PDB file of C-alpha atoms in Angstrom:
ATOM      1  CA  LEU A   1      -2.834 -36.260  -5.561  1.00  0.00           C
ATOM      2  CA  HIS A   2      -1.228 -37.302  -2.080  1.00  0.00           C
ATOM      3  CA  VAL A   3      -1.637 -34.463  -0.504  1.00  0.00           C
ATOM      4  CA  TRP A   4      -5.242 -34.873   0.519  1.00  0.00           C
ATOM      5  CA  ALA A   5      -3.876 -37.951   1.996  1.00  0.00           C
ATOM      6  CA  MET A   6      -1.857 -35.821   4.542  1.00  0.00           C
ATOM      7  CA  GLU A   7      -4.787 -35.714   7.531  1.00  0.00           C
ATOM      8  CA  ILE A   8      -2.062 -34.711  10.383  1.00  0.00           C
ATOM      9  CA  TYR A   9      -2.054 -31.551   9.701  1.00  0.00           C
ATOM     10  CA  ASP A  10      -5.053 -29.053   8.941  1.00  0.00           C
ATOM     11  CA  ARG A  11      -3.890 -26.788   5.840  1.00  0.00           C
ATOM     12  CA  VAL A  12      -1.554 -28.433   3.472  1.00  0.00           C
ATOM     13  CA  LEU A  13       0.149 -25.744   1.142  1.00  0.00           C
ATOM     14  CA  PHE A  14       1.222 -26.893  -2.474  1.00  0.00           C
ATOM     15  CA  LEU A  15       3.667 -25.439  -4.409  1.00  0.00           C
ATOM     16  CA  ASP A  16       5.459 -26.367  -7.390  1.00  0.00           C
ATOM     17  CA  ALA A  17       9.615 -27.182  -7.274  1.00  0.00           C
ATOM     18  CA  ASP A  18       9.719 -24.002  -9.849  1.00  0.00           C
ATOM     19  CA  THR A  19       7.817 -21.827  -7.757  1.00  0.00           C
ATOM     20  CA  PHE A  20      10.131 -19.176  -5.570  1.00  0.00           C
ATOM     21  CA  VAL A  21       9.017 -17.831  -2.464  1.00  0.00           C
ATOM     22  CA  GLN A  22       9.955 -14.330  -0.687  1.00  0.00           C
ATOM     23  CA  ASN A  23       7.367 -13.185   1.359  1.00  0.00           C
ATOM     24  CA  SER A  24       5.358 -14.763   4.651  1.00  0.00           C
ATOM     25  CA  LEU A  25       2.966 -16.922   3.415  1.00  0.00           C
ATOM     26  CA  ASP A  26       0.793 -16.935   7.079  1.00  0.00           C
ATOM     27  CA  PRO A  27      -1.927 -15.312   5.481  1.00  0.00           C
ATOM     28  CA  LEU A  28      -1.912 -17.417   2.315  1.00  0.00           C
ATOM     29  CA  ILE A  29      -2.110 -20.471   4.610  1.00  0.00           C
ATOM     30  CA  SER A  30      -4.477 -18.923   6.342  1.00  0.00           C
ATOM     31  CA  ILE A  31      -7.026 -17.643   3.738  1.00  0.00           C
ATOM     32  CA  ASP A  32     -10.413 -18.083   3.826  1.00  0.00           C
ATOM     33  CA  LEU A  33     -11.430 -20.165   0.987  1.00  0.00           C
ATOM     34  CA  GLN A  34     -15.239 -18.965   1.427  1.00  0.00           C
ATOM     35  CA  GLY A  35     -16.794 -22.524   0.965  1.00  0.00           C
ATOM     36  CA  LYS A  36     -14.330 -23.926  -1.326  1.00  0.00           C
ATOM     37  CA  SER A  37     -12.345 -26.458  -1.596  1.00  0.00           C
ATOM     38  CA  LEU A  38      -9.190 -25.900  -3.051  1.00  0.00           C
ATOM     39  CA  GLY A  39      -7.319 -22.096  -2.855  1.00  0.00           C
ATOM     40  CA  VAL A  40      -5.434 -21.934  -6.446  1.00  0.00           C
ATOM     41  CA  THR A  41      -5.046 -18.633  -9.141  1.00  0.00           C
ATOM     42  CA  LYS A  42      -6.455 -17.998 -12.864  1.00  0.00           C
ATOM     43  CA  ASP A  43      -4.542 -19.627 -15.278  1.00  0.00           C
ATOM     44  CA  ILE A  44      -3.431 -18.284 -18.981  1.00  0.00           C
ATOM     45  CA  ARG A  45      -3.149 -20.341 -21.578  1.00  0.00           C
ATOM     46  CA  GLU A  46      -2.220 -19.398 -25.127  1.00  0.00           C
ATOM     47  CA  ARG A  47      -2.042 -15.798 -24.257  1.00  0.00           C
ATOM     48  CA  LYS A  48      -5.343 -15.183 -22.430  1.00  0.00           C
ATOM     49  CA  TRP A  49      -6.856 -15.629 -19.227  1.00  0.00           C
ATOM     50  CA  VAL A  50      -8.407 -18.563 -19.173  1.00  0.00           C
ATOM     51  CA  GLN A  51     -11.615 -19.583 -16.765  1.00  0.00           C
ATOM     52  CA  THR A  52      -9.181 -22.781 -15.640  1.00  0.00           C
ATOM     53  CA  PHE A  53      -6.879 -22.510 -12.354  1.00  0.00           C
ATOM     54  CA  ASN A  54      -3.166 -23.265 -12.250  1.00  0.00           C
ATOM     55  CA  SER A  55      -2.629 -26.313  -9.624  1.00  0.00           C
ATOM     56  CA  GLY A  56       1.372 -25.224  -8.841  1.00  0.00           C
ATOM     57  CA  VAL A  57       0.376 -23.042  -6.001  1.00  0.00           C
ATOM     58  CA  MET A  58      -2.091 -24.634  -3.746  1.00  0.00           C
ATOM     59  CA  VAL A  59      -3.955 -24.461  -0.336  1.00  0.00           C
ATOM     60  CA  LEU A  60      -6.444 -27.533   0.705  1.00  0.00           C
ATOM     61  CA  LYS A  61      -7.666 -29.204   3.648  1.00  0.00           C
ATOM     62  CA  PRO A  62      -6.392 -33.052   3.291  1.00  0.00           C
ATOM     63  CA  SER A  63      -8.875 -35.508   3.676  1.00  0.00           C
ATOM     64  CA  MET A  64      -8.403 -39.426   3.633  1.00  0.00           C
ATOM     65  CA  ALA A  65     -12.469 -39.242   2.450  1.00  0.00           C
ATOM     66  CA  GLU A  66     -11.439 -36.650  -0.603  1.00  0.00           C
ATOM     67  CA  HIS A  67      -8.208 -38.302  -1.539  1.00  0.00           C
ATOM     68  CA  GLU A  68      -9.729 -41.113  -1.613  1.00  0.00           C
ATOM     69  CA  ARG A  69     -12.557 -40.050  -4.189  1.00  0.00           C
ATOM     70  CA  LEU A  70      -9.648 -38.248  -6.210  1.00  0.00           C
ATOM     71  CA  LEU A  71      -8.338 -41.431  -6.809  1.00  0.00           C
ATOM     72  CA  LYS A  72     -11.538 -43.261  -7.402  1.00  0.00           C
ATOM     73  CA  LEU A  73     -12.164 -40.377  -9.945  1.00  0.00           C
ATOM     74  CA  LEU A  74      -9.003 -40.894 -11.921  1.00  0.00           C
ATOM     75  CA  ARG A  75      -9.065 -44.249 -11.762  1.00  0.00           C
ATOM     76  CA  SER A  76     -12.916 -44.345 -13.395  1.00  0.00           C
ATOM     77  CA  GLY A  77     -12.166 -42.972 -17.050  1.00  0.00           C
ATOM     78  CA  ILE A  78     -12.540 -38.990 -15.951  1.00  0.00           C
ATOM     79  CA  LYS A  79     -12.434 -37.305 -19.592  1.00  0.00           C
ATOM     80  CA  PHE A  80      -9.780 -34.179 -19.104  1.00  0.00           C
ATOM     81  CA  ASP A  81      -6.679 -32.307 -20.717  1.00  0.00           C
ATOM     82  CA  PHE A  82      -4.130 -34.634 -20.240  1.00  0.00           C
ATOM     83  CA  ILE A  83      -1.430 -32.621 -21.853  1.00  0.00           C
ATOM     84  CA  MET A  84      -1.704 -30.638 -18.574  1.00  0.00           C
ATOM     85  CA  SER A  85      -2.072 -33.984 -16.724  1.00  0.00           C
ATOM     86  CA  ASP A  86      -2.397 -32.963 -12.807  1.00  0.00           C
ATOM     87  CA  GLN A  87      -3.867 -29.473 -13.306  1.00  0.00           C
ATOM     88  CA  GLY A  88      -5.718 -31.080 -16.104  1.00  0.00           C
ATOM     89  CA  PHE A  89      -7.594 -33.584 -13.883  1.00  0.00           C
ATOM     90  CA  LEU A  90      -8.047 -31.274 -10.690  1.00  0.00           C
ATOM     91  CA  ASN A  91      -9.759 -28.419 -13.110  1.00  0.00           C
ATOM     92  CA  GLU A  92     -12.304 -31.131 -14.157  1.00  0.00           C
ATOM     93  CA  VAL A  93     -12.842 -32.331 -10.475  1.00  0.00           C
ATOM     94  CA  TYR A  94     -13.300 -29.013  -9.190  1.00  0.00           C
ATOM     95  CA  LYS A  95     -13.996 -26.080 -11.584  1.00  0.00           C
ATOM     96  CA  ASP A  96     -16.794 -24.980  -9.946  1.00  0.00           C
ATOM     97  CA  ASP A  97     -15.229 -25.492  -6.628  1.00  0.00           C
ATOM     98  CA  TRP A  98     -11.978 -23.234  -5.714  1.00  0.00           C
ATOM     99  CA  HIS A  99     -11.132 -19.985  -4.377  1.00  0.00           C
ATOM    100  CA  GLU A 100      -9.197 -17.389  -6.028  1.00  0.00           C
ATOM    101  CA  ILE A 101      -6.389 -16.830  -4.243  1.00  0.00           C
ATOM    102  CA  GLY A 102      -4.768 -13.767  -5.787  1.00  0.00           C
ATOM    103  CA  PHE A 103      -1.983 -13.064  -8.153  1.00  0.00           C
ATOM    104  CA  VAL A 104       0.469 -12.582  -5.951  1.00  0.00           C
ATOM    105  CA  ASN A 105       0.131 -16.254  -4.323  1.00  0.00           C
ATOM    106  CA  ASN A 106       0.942 -17.366  -7.937  1.00  0.00           C
ATOM    107  CA  ALA A 107       2.808 -14.703 -10.142  1.00  0.00           C
ATOM    108  CA  ASN A 108       2.845 -17.134 -13.667  1.00  0.00           C
ATOM    109  CA  LEU A 109       6.065 -16.143 -15.524  1.00  0.00           C
ATOM    110  CA  ALA A 110       3.112 -16.331 -18.387  1.00  0.00           C
ATOM    111  CA  LEU A 111       1.772 -13.038 -17.568  1.00  0.00           C
ATOM    112  CA  TYR A 112       5.449 -11.639 -17.340  1.00  0.00           C
ATOM    113  CA  ARG A 113       5.227 -12.296 -21.112  1.00  0.00           C
ATOM    114  CA  PHE A 114       1.872 -12.181 -22.790  1.00  0.00           C
ATOM    115  CA  GLN A 115      -0.141 -10.118 -19.826  1.00  0.00           C
ATOM    116  CA  ARG A 116       2.947  -7.882 -19.332  1.00  0.00           C
ATOM    117  CA  THR A 117       0.469  -5.011 -18.136  1.00  0.00           C
ATOM    118  CA  PHE A 118      -1.151  -6.830 -15.638  1.00  0.00           C
ATOM    119  CA  TRP A 119       2.325  -8.126 -14.214  1.00  0.00           C
ATOM    120  CA  ASP A 120       3.249  -4.122 -14.229  1.00  0.00           C
ATOM    121  CA  GLN A 121       0.555  -3.111 -11.871  1.00  0.00           C
ATOM    122  CA  HIS A 122       2.010  -4.772  -9.595  1.00  0.00           C
ATOM    123  CA  LYS A 123       5.565  -4.451  -7.290  1.00  0.00           C
ATOM    124  CA  LEU A 124       8.067  -7.168  -7.573  1.00  0.00           C
ATOM    125  CA  GLU A 125       8.752  -7.140  -3.857  1.00  0.00           C
ATOM    126  CA  ASP A 126       5.286  -7.616  -3.031  1.00  0.00           C
ATOM    127  CA  ILE A 127       4.545 -10.672  -4.864  1.00  0.00           C
ATOM    128  CA  ASN A 128       4.680 -13.719  -2.607  1.00  0.00           C
ATOM    129  CA  ILE A 129       5.623 -16.737  -4.930  1.00  0.00           C
ATOM    130  CA  ILE A 130       6.768 -16.574  -8.241  1.00  0.00           C
ATOM    131  CA  HIS A 131       6.299 -19.355 -10.345  1.00  0.00           C
ATOM    132  CA  TYR A 132       8.641 -19.917 -13.031  1.00  0.00           C
ATOM    133  CA  THR A 133       6.303 -21.707 -15.810  1.00  0.00           C
ATOM    134  CA  MET A 134       7.655 -20.119 -18.618  1.00  0.00           C
ATOM    135  CA  SER A 135      11.948 -20.803 -17.859  1.00  0.00           C
ATOM    136  CA  LYS A 136      12.559 -23.359 -15.225  1.00  0.00           C
ATOM    137  CA  PRO A 137      14.186 -20.863 -11.938  1.00  0.00           C
ATOM    138  CA  TRP A 138      17.309 -23.209 -12.383  1.00  0.00           C
ATOM    139  CA  LYS A 139      17.857 -22.664 -15.607  1.00  0.00           C
ATOM    140  CA  CYS A 140      17.118 -18.741 -15.704  1.00  0.00           C
ATOM    141  CA  SER A 141      19.427 -16.054 -17.352  1.00  0.00           C
ATOM    142  CA  SER A 142      19.463 -12.241 -16.299  1.00  0.00           C
ATOM    143  CA  LYS A 143      20.207 -12.434 -20.280  1.00  0.00           C
ATOM    144  CA  GLY A 144      17.491 -13.331 -21.205  1.00  0.00           C
ATOM    145  CA  PRO A 145      13.694 -12.230 -21.620  1.00  0.00           C
ATOM    146  CA  TYR A 146      12.943 -13.040 -18.337  1.00  0.00           C
ATOM    147  CA  GLY A 147      15.626 -11.813 -17.339  1.00  0.00           C
ATOM    148  CA  PRO A 148      14.792  -8.988 -13.884  1.00  0.00           C
ATOM    149  CA  ILE A 149      12.460 -11.437 -12.643  1.00  0.00           C
ATOM    150  CA  CYS A 150      14.998 -14.130 -12.779  1.00  0.00           C
ATOM    151  CA  ASP A 151      17.466 -11.928 -11.439  1.00  0.00           C
ATOM    152  CA  VAL A 152      14.844 -12.923  -8.000  1.00  0.00           C
ATOM    153  CA  TRP A 153      16.250 -16.523  -8.356  1.00  0.00           C
ATOM    154  CA  ILE A 154      19.831 -16.064  -9.316  1.00  0.00           C
ATOM    155  CA  ASN A 155      20.476 -13.343  -6.144  1.00  0.00           C
ATOM    156  CA  ALA A 156      18.218 -15.005  -3.787  1.00  0.00           C
ATOM    157  CA  LYS A 157      20.783 -15.814  -0.326  1.00  0.00           C
TER     158      LYS A 157
END
């Protein structure tokens, strides 16, 4: 939640540690959030698209007031999906206040496995951020079920 306290910046692009950036993020940083507080992508759970978002890649405008509001909400006993940790909390807080930033900006590995037709509609080189949700990149193997996507990480220079 501390990314909201980074008021020294006009915008913050938060990336989970298990993401890999392979293209310029300039367009993402300057994306129009169309009046929404958060730029994120739709999530997949239990092999299906869901109406919640994945918080592994987020675009936001820092604000100490918002940071303090989030901390107050967290301490208030607000009900959220604890299994998803911060993602569950943020989905509860921003459930109607997020803008879709597009698959290419958070290519969740779960889609490679469970929505392969959708994944294959995109060229690998056009994906800006790969999110290694199903197999952490530091544990990836070329011979595993995510071989071609793991190779992107393994062969990175």
